[in-house]
Amino acid sequence: MRLLPSAWCRRWLAPWLLVPWLAGAASAQLAPPSAPLSLASDPAVLARTALGAERGTLVVGVLRGDKAAYGIAHNPEPLVARAIAPASAEQPMFEIGSVTKVFTGLLLAQAVERGDVALEDSVGKLLAGHAEGVPPAVASITLRQLVTHTGCLPVMADGVTGGAALAEQFRSFDLPMFWAALARIHLTAAAPPCEARYSNFGMALLGQLLALRYGTSWGELVRARITEPLGMNDTVIPLGDKASRMAPPFAGDQRQRRFDMHAYAPASALRSTAADMLAFSRAILAGAHGPLGPAAARLLTPLARYEGAEIGYAVMVRGPETGRRTYYHAGVTEGYRTLWLLAPDTGEALIVLASNQRAPLQPVMLAIGKSRYPVPTTEVPIDPKRLADYAGEFRVGKAQVLGFTVRDGRLLARESGKGYNLLTPTGPDRFAVTAIGAQFVFRRGDGGEVIGVTLTQGGSRLEGRRVGVAVPQD
């Protein structure tokens, strides 16, 4: 589940679970494939589904064991996906947006492994002798809090949350502007740590602190410690002679320009190909004995709670600690959309690269979540008179409320301000949104009254407590 912010912020934050549970109900209706999708599906079918009717180019790469397979879809060409060779110059390049944050997380994991920094090192410690005027609460933020979005930092500097101002700040902020903004930053609480809240500024700060620690640029660190050792020659910031290989970017039918940035580079600046991203995935799946050494395993180590699940070194973690786990990140820029995912239990990886920020990746995300974390979907009859037990509101976060109501003998659910979804009873105090693999399990108190609800979906788990009974009817 992902209780999403405003539409513009959705495009830029992109720290999705495998699918937003309510948004998924609608997106699941987009050109459904003839068979359920999973990581085992033909990448050509995944590509066609993920591009849908949007303009542009979309490439899917799937790693199964040591074998890579690719599929590509184009529009306005006929939506016929075809295989592409991994070493072919035909492989187009894309902005990977916030998947860049995983590279910043890996740089931190490497630095911790080397003993060059510690997770509890603070912003103030790393900035000592380099910057003045940083507020004490900001100076106290640790590297652990930066990489897990628990440092109480806002999405962007200067109160920017979306719209044209967000894109302009990404594009315009150089390092002097960035450090100046740090001195006037307003935290979302008095002092860290905070409940995880996605922050582009925080991840950019982490990357720039690491660059400062090593006396170089963030881009040079990525080249020297990740892309060059792994032979990822098409993963770059400046394009140089590779510019002609960039898939033309779109937002719907509107052409977009490429998204160049400076100080925010550690949050969203990298360009890459499906082949390079599978090389990256292969190195991480190889673990401590692979080319990245112990830092590969460290990267995936959970460090904090994050939206009903966990987060490692900027990597979203889904699934139970003792069961199968899924690691992923997503990204969106003005003209591109990306999904990167690892499934170590099966030795699989997925990369989806689209040259349209509105490409409907949700059906693919939804299907993978359902296949890896299935929930009961068989309907079990329930006495309609018992449904009133569940009507009411349940708080799952500071600004997140689930509402349940009864209509025509059926229970429906919604998140605040959204439309209702029909629930299927699947057992005592259990209901499901079958189309998207979400399950609600209600909890009762000692007196038998319903006092809480647990929502599970795609390997995430959110707990809600009852805060009200009456729910307005639409």
Short mmCIF file of C-alpha atoms in Angstrom, two decimals:
data_model
loop_
_atom_site.label_atom_id
_atom_site.label_comp_id
_atom_site.label_asym_id
_atom_site.label_seq_id
_atom_site.Cartn_x
_atom_site.Cartn_y
_atom_site.Cartn_z
CA MET A 1 0.00 0.00 0.00
CA ARG A 2 1.11 3.54 -0.67
CA LEU A 3 -1.02 6.42 0.55
CA LEU A 4 0.11 8.87 -2.07
CA PRO A 5 0.63 12.62 -1.81
CA SER A 6 -0.39 15.09 -4.51
CA ALA A 7 -0.23 13.96 -8.13
CA TRP A 8 2.87 16.00 -8.92
CA CYS A 9 4.71 14.72 -5.84
CA ARG A 10 3.77 11.18 -6.84
CA ARG A 11 5.75 11.60 -10.05
CA TRP A 12 8.86 12.72 -8.22
CA LEU A 13 8.91 10.79 -4.96
CA ALA A 14 8.29 7.35 -6.41
CA PRO A 15 9.23 5.25 -3.36
CA TRP A 16 6.31 2.92 -4.17
CA LEU A 17 5.42 -0.31 -2.61
CA LEU A 18 4.76 -2.87 -5.26
CA VAL A 19 1.49 -1.06 -5.95
CA PRO A 20 -0.71 1.49 -4.21
CA TRP A 21 -3.68 -0.59 -3.06
CA LEU A 22 -6.44 1.76 -4.15
CA ALA A 23 -4.74 3.13 -7.25
CA GLY A 24 -3.99 -0.45 -8.21
CA ALA A 25 -7.67 -1.30 -8.51
CA ALA A 26 -8.00 1.07 -11.43
CA SER A 27 -4.61 0.45 -13.00
CA ALA A 28 -5.20 -3.29 -12.98
CA GLN A 29 -7.85 -2.72 -15.65
CA LEU A 30 -5.33 -1.38 -18.17
CA ALA A 31 -5.07 -3.85 -21.06
CA PRO A 32 -4.75 -6.98 -18.88
CA PRO A 33 -2.51 -9.68 -20.39
CA SER A 34 -3.98 -13.05 -21.28
CA ALA A 35 -2.10 -14.77 -18.44
CA PRO A 36 -1.05 -13.54 -14.99
CA LEU A 37 2.27 -11.73 -15.04
CA SER A 38 5.24 -12.56 -12.85
CA LEU A 39 9.02 -12.43 -12.93
CA ALA A 40 8.86 -15.59 -15.02
CA SER A 41 6.87 -13.89 -17.81
CA ASP A 42 8.26 -13.20 -21.26
CA PRO A 43 9.98 -9.79 -21.03
CA ALA A 44 8.39 -8.85 -24.35
CA VAL A 45 4.95 -9.28 -22.77
CA LEU A 46 6.04 -7.31 -19.71
CA ALA A 47 7.30 -4.52 -21.98
CA ARG A 48 4.07 -4.32 -23.95
CA THR A 49 2.00 -4.24 -20.75
CA ALA A 50 4.18 -1.64 -19.04
CA LEU A 51 4.07 0.78 -21.99
CA GLY A 52 0.36 0.37 -22.63
CA ALA A 53 -0.96 3.00 -25.02
CA GLU A 54 1.56 5.67 -24.03
CA ARG A 55 4.07 7.09 -26.49
CA GLY A 56 7.75 6.30 -26.37
CA THR A 57 10.05 3.33 -25.87
CA LEU A 58 10.09 0.81 -23.05
CA VAL A 59 12.70 -1.85 -22.37
CA VAL A 60 12.37 -4.70 -19.88
CA GLY A 61 15.35 -6.72 -18.74
CA VAL A 62 14.94 -9.87 -16.67
CA LEU A 63 17.76 -11.77 -15.00
CA ARG A 64 17.10 -15.40 -14.13
CA GLY A 65 20.10 -17.01 -12.57
CA ASP A 66 22.93 -15.91 -14.82
CA LYS A 67 20.81 -15.54 -17.96
CA ALA A 68 19.53 -12.16 -19.11
CA ALA A 69 16.55 -11.69 -21.41
CA TYR A 70 15.16 -8.47 -22.87
CA GLY A 71 11.97 -7.19 -24.43
CA ILE A 72 11.20 -3.86 -26.03
CA ALA A 73 8.01 -2.03 -26.98
CA HIS A 74 7.56 1.10 -29.08
CA ASN A 75 4.72 3.51 -29.71
CA PRO A 76 3.71 5.00 -32.22
CA GLU A 77 5.06 1.90 -33.89
CA PRO A 78 2.70 -1.08 -33.58
CA LEU A 79 2.75 -2.39 -30.02
CA VAL A 80 4.65 -5.55 -30.92
CA ALA A 81 7.42 -6.28 -28.46
CA ARG A 82 10.60 -7.91 -29.70
CA ALA A 83 13.74 -9.28 -28.16
CA ILE A 84 16.94 -7.23 -28.16
CA ALA A 85 20.52 -8.37 -27.74
CA PRO A 86 22.16 -7.35 -24.44
CA ALA A 87 25.38 -6.19 -26.09
CA SER A 88 23.69 -4.50 -29.01
CA ALA A 89 24.14 -0.80 -29.70
CA GLU A 90 20.40 -0.95 -30.24
CA GLN A 91 19.92 -0.78 -26.46
CA PRO A 92 18.54 2.71 -25.81
CA MET A 93 19.43 4.80 -22.77
CA PHE A 94 17.06 6.24 -20.19
CA GLU A 95 17.08 8.49 -17.16
CA ILE A 96 16.66 6.19 -14.16
CA GLY A 97 15.47 8.93 -11.79
CA SER A 98 15.33 7.95 -8.13
CA VAL A 99 16.85 4.53 -8.77
CA THR A 100 20.00 6.68 -8.65
CA LYS A 101 19.50 6.71 -4.86
CA VAL A 102 20.44 3.01 -4.74
CA PHE A 103 23.88 3.93 -6.10
CA THR A 104 24.23 6.55 -3.35
CA GLY A 105 23.19 3.91 -0.82
CA LEU A 106 25.82 1.54 -2.18
CA LEU A 107 28.51 4.24 -1.90
CA LEU A 108 27.58 4.60 1.77
CA ALA A 109 27.64 0.82 2.28
CA GLN A 110 31.13 0.73 0.73
CA ALA A 111 32.31 3.60 2.92
CA VAL A 112 31.02 1.88 6.06
CA GLU A 113 32.71 -1.39 5.02
CA ARG A 114 35.98 0.48 4.54
CA GLY A 115 35.66 2.05 7.97
CA ASP A 116 35.80 5.51 6.43
CA VAL A 117 32.48 6.54 7.98
CA ALA A 118 29.99 5.11 10.46
CA LEU A 119 26.22 5.09 10.21
CA GLU A 120 25.99 7.19 13.37
CA ASP A 121 28.33 9.88 12.03
CA SER A 122 26.44 13.16 11.89
CA VAL A 123 26.03 15.85 9.27
CA GLY A 124 27.85 18.23 11.62
CA LYS A 125 30.82 15.88 11.93
CA LEU A 126 31.23 15.46 8.19
CA LEU A 127 30.77 19.17 7.53
CA ALA A 128 33.22 20.31 10.22
CA GLY A 129 35.52 22.92 8.70
CA HIS A 130 33.50 23.03 5.46
CA ALA A 131 30.26 24.83 6.30
CA GLU A 132 28.93 27.28 8.85
CA GLY A 133 25.51 28.22 10.09
CA VAL A 134 24.00 24.74 9.97
CA PRO A 135 21.23 24.56 12.61
CA PRO A 136 22.06 22.19 15.51
CA ALA A 137 19.10 19.91 14.80
CA VAL A 138 20.19 19.56 11.17
CA ALA A 139 23.80 19.00 12.22
CA SER A 140 22.64 16.14 14.45
CA ILE A 141 21.15 14.12 11.56
CA THR A 142 23.07 10.88 11.07
CA LEU A 143 24.05 9.06 7.91
CA ARG A 144 21.69 6.25 8.95
CA GLN A 145 18.82 8.74 9.04
CA LEU A 146 19.75 10.24 5.67
CA VAL A 147 19.85 6.89 3.88
CA THR A 148 16.56 5.74 5.43
CA HIS A 149 14.63 9.04 5.03
CA THR A 150 14.21 9.29 8.83
CA GLY A 151 16.15 12.55 9.28
CA CYS A 152 13.08 14.84 9.36
CA LEU A 153 14.22 16.54 6.14
CA PRO A 154 11.66 17.90 3.67
CA VAL A 155 11.23 16.64 0.13
CA MET A 156 13.16 19.62 -1.25
CA ALA A 157 14.69 22.83 0.08
CA ASP A 158 12.92 26.14 0.71
CA GLY A 159 9.46 24.67 1.18
CA VAL A 160 9.22 23.36 -2.39
CA THR A 161 6.98 20.32 -2.65
CA GLY A 162 5.96 20.10 -6.30
CA GLY A 163 5.08 21.85 -9.52
CA ALA A 164 7.44 23.83 -11.69
CA ALA A 165 9.39 25.00 -8.64
CA LEU A 166 10.41 21.43 -7.86
CA ALA A 167 11.74 20.79 -11.36
CA GLU A 168 13.52 24.15 -11.36
CA GLN A 169 15.26 23.41 -8.07
CA PHE A 170 16.44 20.05 -9.37
CA ARG A 171 17.85 21.72 -12.46
CA SER A 172 19.30 24.91 -11.00
CA PHE A 173 20.83 24.08 -7.62
CA ASP A 174 24.62 23.98 -7.80
CA LEU A 175 26.74 23.14 -4.76
CA PRO A 176 27.00 26.70 -3.35
CA MET A 177 23.21 27.04 -3.59
CA PHE A 178 22.76 23.61 -2.00
CA TRP A 179 24.99 24.32 1.00
CA ALA A 180 23.35 27.71 1.45
CA ALA A 181 19.93 26.02 1.49
CA LEU A 182 21.12 23.56 4.13
CA ALA A 183 21.72 26.45 6.53
CA ARG A 184 18.09 27.57 6.23
CA ILE A 185 16.41 24.16 5.95
CA HIS A 186 13.25 23.62 8.00
CA LEU A 187 12.90 20.15 9.47
CA THR A 188 9.53 18.44 9.59
CA ALA A 189 9.91 17.97 13.38
CA ALA A 190 11.95 19.48 16.19
CA ALA A 191 14.79 16.97 15.83
CA PRO A 192 15.51 13.57 14.31
CA PRO A 193 14.75 10.75 14.13
CA CYS A 194 11.31 10.96 12.51
CA GLU A 195 8.89 8.54 10.95
CA ALA A 196 10.27 7.82 7.48
CA ARG A 197 9.38 10.54 5.00
CA TYR A 198 10.87 10.51 1.51
CA SER A 199 13.41 13.28 0.94
CA ASN A 200 15.25 14.08 -2.27
CA PHE A 201 17.16 16.75 -0.37
CA GLY A 202 18.28 14.23 2.25
CA MET A 203 19.60 11.77 -0.31
CA ALA A 204 21.39 14.52 -2.22
CA LEU A 205 22.93 15.64 1.07
CA LEU A 206 24.15 12.11 1.77
CA GLY A 207 25.81 11.87 -1.63
CA GLN A 208 27.45 15.27 -1.34
CA LEU A 209 28.73 14.47 2.16
CA LEU A 210 30.38 11.30 0.83
CA ALA A 211 31.92 13.27 -2.02
CA LEU A 212 33.22 15.80 0.50
CA ARG A 213 34.66 13.01 2.66
CA TYR A 214 36.69 11.71 -0.27
CA GLY A 215 37.59 15.06 -1.79
CA THR A 216 35.94 14.36 -5.14
CA SER A 217 32.56 14.58 -6.86
CA TRP A 218 29.65 12.21 -6.37
CA GLY A 219 29.71 11.32 -10.06
CA GLU A 220 33.39 10.42 -9.86
CA LEU A 221 32.74 8.20 -6.84
CA VAL A 222 30.04 6.33 -8.77
CA ARG A 223 32.35 5.88 -11.75
CA ALA A 224 35.38 4.77 -9.74
CA ARG A 225 33.65 2.49 -7.24
CA ILE A 226 30.63 1.09 -9.07
CA THR A 227 30.21 1.54 -12.81
CA GLU A 228 33.82 1.14 -13.97
CA PRO A 229 34.57 -1.96 -11.84
CA LEU A 230 31.33 -3.56 -13.06
CA GLY A 231 31.87 -2.62 -16.72
CA MET A 232 28.75 -0.44 -16.74
CA ASN A 233 29.98 1.79 -19.52
CA ASP A 234 26.52 3.13 -20.37
CA THR A 235 25.68 4.32 -16.84
CA VAL A 236 26.66 7.99 -16.80
CA ILE A 237 25.64 11.52 -15.94
CA PRO A 238 27.12 13.57 -18.80
CA LEU A 239 26.08 11.82 -22.01
CA GLY A 240 28.85 12.98 -24.34
CA ASP A 241 28.70 10.99 -27.55
CA LYS A 242 25.95 8.77 -26.10
CA ALA A 243 23.31 11.51 -26.38
CA SER A 244 21.88 10.09 -29.60
CA ARG A 245 21.08 6.82 -27.80
CA MET A 246 18.70 8.44 -25.31
CA ALA A 247 15.13 7.33 -25.92
CA PRO A 248 13.10 10.50 -26.66
CA PRO A 249 11.26 11.46 -23.44
CA PHE A 250 7.53 12.05 -23.09
CA ALA A 251 4.88 12.93 -20.53
CA GLY A 252 1.81 11.44 -22.14
CA ASP A 253 1.85 12.84 -25.69
CA GLN A 254 4.04 15.82 -24.76
CA ARG A 255 7.74 15.74 -25.62
CA GLN A 256 10.00 16.57 -22.68
CA ARG A 257 13.58 17.74 -22.39
CA ARG A 258 16.28 15.77 -20.65
CA PHE A 259 16.61 16.31 -16.93
CA ASP A 260 20.08 17.64 -16.14
CA MET A 261 21.00 18.49 -12.54
CA HIS A 262 23.98 19.41 -10.37
CA ALA A 263 23.81 19.31 -6.57
CA TYR A 264 20.80 16.95 -6.63
CA ALA A 265 22.73 14.41 -8.73
CA PRO A 266 22.95 11.80 -5.90
CA ALA A 267 19.14 11.71 -5.82
CA SER A 268 18.23 11.37 -9.49
CA ALA A 269 20.89 12.11 -12.13
CA LEU A 270 22.01 8.79 -13.65
CA ARG A 271 21.27 7.53 -17.15
CA SER A 272 21.60 3.84 -17.98
CA THR A 273 20.50 0.86 -20.08
CA ALA A 274 18.72 -2.37 -19.25
CA ALA A 275 21.93 -4.34 -19.84
CA ASP A 276 23.91 -2.18 -17.43
CA MET A 277 21.20 -2.35 -14.78
CA LEU A 278 21.16 -6.14 -14.99
CA ALA A 279 24.96 -6.15 -14.61
CA PHE A 280 24.44 -4.05 -11.48
CA SER A 281 21.74 -6.46 -10.28
CA ARG A 282 23.94 -9.50 -10.92
CA ALA A 283 26.73 -8.00 -8.81
CA ILE A 284 24.38 -7.36 -5.89
CA LEU A 285 22.78 -10.80 -6.10
CA ALA A 286 26.30 -12.31 -5.95
CA GLY A 287 26.54 -10.98 -2.40
CA ALA A 288 29.71 -10.69 -0.36
CA HIS A 289 31.60 -13.05 -2.67
CA GLY A 290 30.77 -11.07 -5.79
CA PRO A 291 32.60 -8.12 -7.38
CA LEU A 292 31.17 -5.61 -4.90
CA GLY A 293 32.29 -7.61 -1.87
CA PRO A 294 30.57 -7.29 1.53
CA ALA A 295 29.05 -3.93 0.55
CA ALA A 296 26.60 -5.80 -1.71
CA ALA A 297 25.14 -7.66 1.26
CA ARG A 298 25.25 -4.55 3.43
CA LEU A 299 23.25 -2.60 0.83
CA LEU A 300 20.24 -4.85 1.41
CA THR A 301 20.44 -4.88 5.20
CA PRO A 302 17.29 -3.36 6.75
CA LEU A 303 18.03 -0.25 8.82
CA ALA A 304 14.62 1.26 9.60
CA ARG A 305 10.88 0.90 9.22
CA TYR A 306 9.43 2.39 6.07
CA GLU A 307 5.75 2.59 5.13
CA GLY A 308 4.63 -0.74 6.49
CA ALA A 309 7.88 -2.52 5.72
CA GLU A 310 11.59 -1.71 5.87
CA ILE A 311 14.37 0.15 4.12
CA GLY A 312 18.05 -0.69 3.76
CA TYR A 313 20.72 1.54 2.26
CA ALA A 314 18.14 3.48 0.19
CA VAL A 315 16.68 0.15 -0.96
CA MET A 316 13.03 -0.62 -0.20
CA VAL A 317 12.61 -4.01 1.51
CA ARG A 318 9.39 -6.03 1.36
CA GLY A 319 8.48 -9.41 2.80
CA PRO A 320 8.87 -11.11 6.20
CA GLU A 321 12.28 -11.34 7.82
CA THR A 322 12.19 -15.13 7.81
CA GLY A 323 10.52 -15.49 4.40
CA ARG A 324 11.05 -14.38 0.84
CA ARG A 325 12.12 -10.79 0.49
CA THR A 326 11.90 -8.34 -2.38
CA TYR A 327 14.21 -5.34 -2.80
CA TYR A 328 13.37 -2.49 -5.12
CA HIS A 329 13.33 1.18 -5.98
CA ALA A 330 11.39 3.18 -8.55
CA GLY A 331 12.07 6.47 -10.27
CA VAL A 332 10.33 9.15 -12.30
CA THR A 333 11.67 12.24 -14.04
CA GLU A 334 9.96 14.66 -16.41
CA GLY A 335 10.11 12.19 -19.28
CA TYR A 336 11.09 8.77 -17.93
CA ARG A 337 9.88 6.11 -15.51
CA THR A 338 11.88 3.25 -14.01
CA LEU A 339 11.38 0.19 -11.82
CA TRP A 340 14.30 -1.88 -10.48
CA LEU A 341 13.67 -5.02 -8.44
CA LEU A 342 15.62 -7.94 -6.94
CA ALA A 343 14.32 -11.31 -5.76
CA PRO A 344 17.35 -13.06 -4.20
CA ASP A 345 15.36 -16.14 -3.14
CA THR A 346 14.85 -17.06 -6.81
CA GLY A 347 17.98 -15.39 -8.19
CA GLU A 348 15.87 -13.02 -10.31
CA ALA A 349 16.07 -9.33 -11.12
CA LEU A 350 13.90 -6.96 -13.14
CA ILE A 351 14.54 -3.59 -14.74
CA VAL A 352 11.82 -1.62 -16.50
CA LEU A 353 12.92 1.53 -18.35
CA ALA A 354 10.29 3.74 -19.99
CA SER A 355 10.71 6.96 -21.94
CA ASN A 356 7.32 8.24 -20.78
CA GLN A 357 6.72 9.39 -17.21
CA ARG A 358 3.11 8.20 -17.50
CA ALA A 359 3.91 4.68 -18.65
CA PRO A 360 1.53 2.39 -16.73
CA LEU A 361 4.03 0.27 -14.84
CA GLN A 362 1.40 -0.43 -12.17
CA PRO A 363 0.01 -3.65 -13.74
CA VAL A 364 3.51 -5.16 -13.79
CA MET A 365 4.23 -4.04 -10.24
CA LEU A 366 0.85 -5.32 -9.10
CA ALA A 367 1.28 -8.72 -10.73
CA ILE A 368 4.72 -9.28 -9.24
CA GLY A 369 3.45 -8.38 -5.79
CA LYS A 370 0.51 -10.75 -6.11
CA SER A 371 2.67 -13.61 -7.39
CA ARG A 372 5.31 -13.26 -4.67
CA TYR A 373 2.94 -12.52 -1.78
CA PRO A 374 -0.43 -14.14 -2.53
CA VAL A 375 -3.39 -13.64 -0.20
CA PRO A 376 -6.54 -15.77 0.15
CA THR A 377 -9.15 -14.74 -2.42
CA THR A 378 -11.85 -17.41 -2.14
CA GLU A 379 -15.06 -15.83 -0.90
CA VAL A 380 -16.37 -17.12 2.44
CA PRO A 381 -20.00 -16.12 3.11
CA ILE A 382 -20.58 -13.81 6.06
CA ASP A 383 -23.75 -12.77 7.85
CA PRO A 384 -24.46 -9.23 6.56
CA LYS A 385 -25.49 -8.23 10.07
CA ARG A 386 -21.87 -8.71 11.24
CA LEU A 387 -20.52 -6.20 8.75
CA ALA A 388 -21.48 -3.29 10.99
CA ASP A 389 -18.70 -4.48 13.35
CA TYR A 390 -16.10 -3.19 10.88
CA ALA A 391 -17.64 0.15 9.87
CA GLY A 392 -15.54 3.10 10.98
CA GLU A 393 -12.18 4.78 10.62
CA PHE A 394 -8.76 3.31 11.41
CA ARG A 395 -5.58 5.38 11.60
CA VAL A 396 -2.46 3.81 10.07
CA GLY A 397 -0.20 6.91 10.22
CA LYS A 398 -0.16 10.55 11.17
CA ALA A 399 -2.03 11.52 8.01
CA GLN A 400 -3.26 8.11 6.88
CA VAL A 401 -6.77 6.87 7.65
CA LEU A 402 -8.68 3.89 6.29
CA GLY A 403 -12.47 4.09 6.25
CA PHE A 404 -14.90 1.16 6.05
CA THR A 405 -18.62 1.32 5.34
CA VAL A 406 -21.47 -1.08 4.54
CA ARG A 407 -23.60 -0.83 1.40
CA ASP A 408 -26.14 -3.30 0.11
CA GLY A 409 -24.87 -6.03 2.40
CA ARG A 410 -21.19 -5.63 1.37
CA LEU A 411 -18.18 -4.07 3.11
CA LEU A 412 -16.23 -1.38 1.28
CA ALA A 413 -12.95 0.35 2.11
CA ARG A 414 -11.17 3.54 1.11
CA GLU A 415 -8.30 5.75 2.10
CA SER A 416 -9.06 9.32 3.10
CA GLY A 417 -10.63 11.35 0.33
CA LYS A 418 -10.67 8.51 -2.23
CA GLY A 419 -13.39 6.29 -3.63
CA TYR A 420 -14.50 3.04 -2.07
CA ASN A 421 -13.32 -0.46 -3.09
CA LEU A 422 -15.46 -3.55 -2.64
CA LEU A 423 -14.05 -6.12 -0.20
CA THR A 424 -14.45 -9.89 -0.50
CA PRO A 425 -14.89 -11.79 2.79
CA THR A 426 -12.28 -14.58 2.95
CA GLY A 427 -12.64 -15.82 6.54
CA PRO A 428 -13.43 -14.71 10.11
CA ASP A 429 -12.59 -10.98 10.32
CA ARG A 430 -10.75 -11.25 7.00
CA PHE A 431 -11.40 -9.45 3.73
CA ALA A 432 -9.51 -8.95 0.48
CA VAL A 433 -9.37 -6.65 -2.53
CA THR A 434 -8.85 -9.64 -4.78
CA ALA A 435 -7.85 -7.74 -7.93
CA ILE A 436 -4.77 -6.29 -6.29
CA GLY A 437 -3.79 -8.89 -3.70
CA ALA A 438 -4.55 -6.77 -0.62
CA GLN A 439 -5.85 -8.31 2.60
CA PHE A 440 -7.49 -6.72 5.66
CA VAL A 441 -7.52 -8.62 8.95
CA PHE A 442 -9.52 -6.99 11.74
CA ARG A 443 -8.47 -7.31 15.40
CA ARG A 444 -10.87 -7.57 18.33
CA GLY A 445 -10.48 -6.49 21.93
CA ASP A 446 -11.20 -8.51 25.06
CA GLY A 447 -14.86 -7.61 24.82
CA GLY A 448 -15.13 -8.80 21.23
CA GLU A 449 -15.30 -5.33 19.70
CA VAL A 450 -13.22 -4.52 16.60
CA ILE A 451 -10.31 -2.30 17.69
CA GLY A 452 -7.84 -2.46 14.83
CA VAL A 453 -7.01 -3.67 11.34
CA THR A 454 -3.92 -5.04 9.61
CA LEU A 455 -3.44 -4.38 5.90
CA THR A 456 -1.01 -6.61 4.01
CA GLN A 457 -0.10 -6.31 0.36
CA GLY A 458 2.93 -7.02 -1.77
CA GLY A 459 5.06 -7.94 1.24
CA SER A 460 4.14 -4.83 3.27
CA ARG A 461 2.19 -4.70 6.50
CA LEU A 462 0.39 -1.70 7.99
CA GLU A 463 -1.30 -1.63 11.40
CA GLY A 464 -4.32 0.57 12.02
CA ARG A 465 -6.17 1.40 15.24
CA ARG A 466 -9.80 2.36 15.39
CA VAL A 467 -10.37 6.08 15.85
CA GLY A 468 -14.02 6.52 14.86
CA VAL A 469 -17.17 4.65 14.03
CA ALA A 470 -19.23 6.90 11.81
CA VAL A 471 -18.08 7.11 8.20
CA PRO A 472 -19.86 9.59 5.88
CA GLN A 473 -21.72 8.00 2.98
CA ASP A 474 -20.86 9.18 -0.56
#
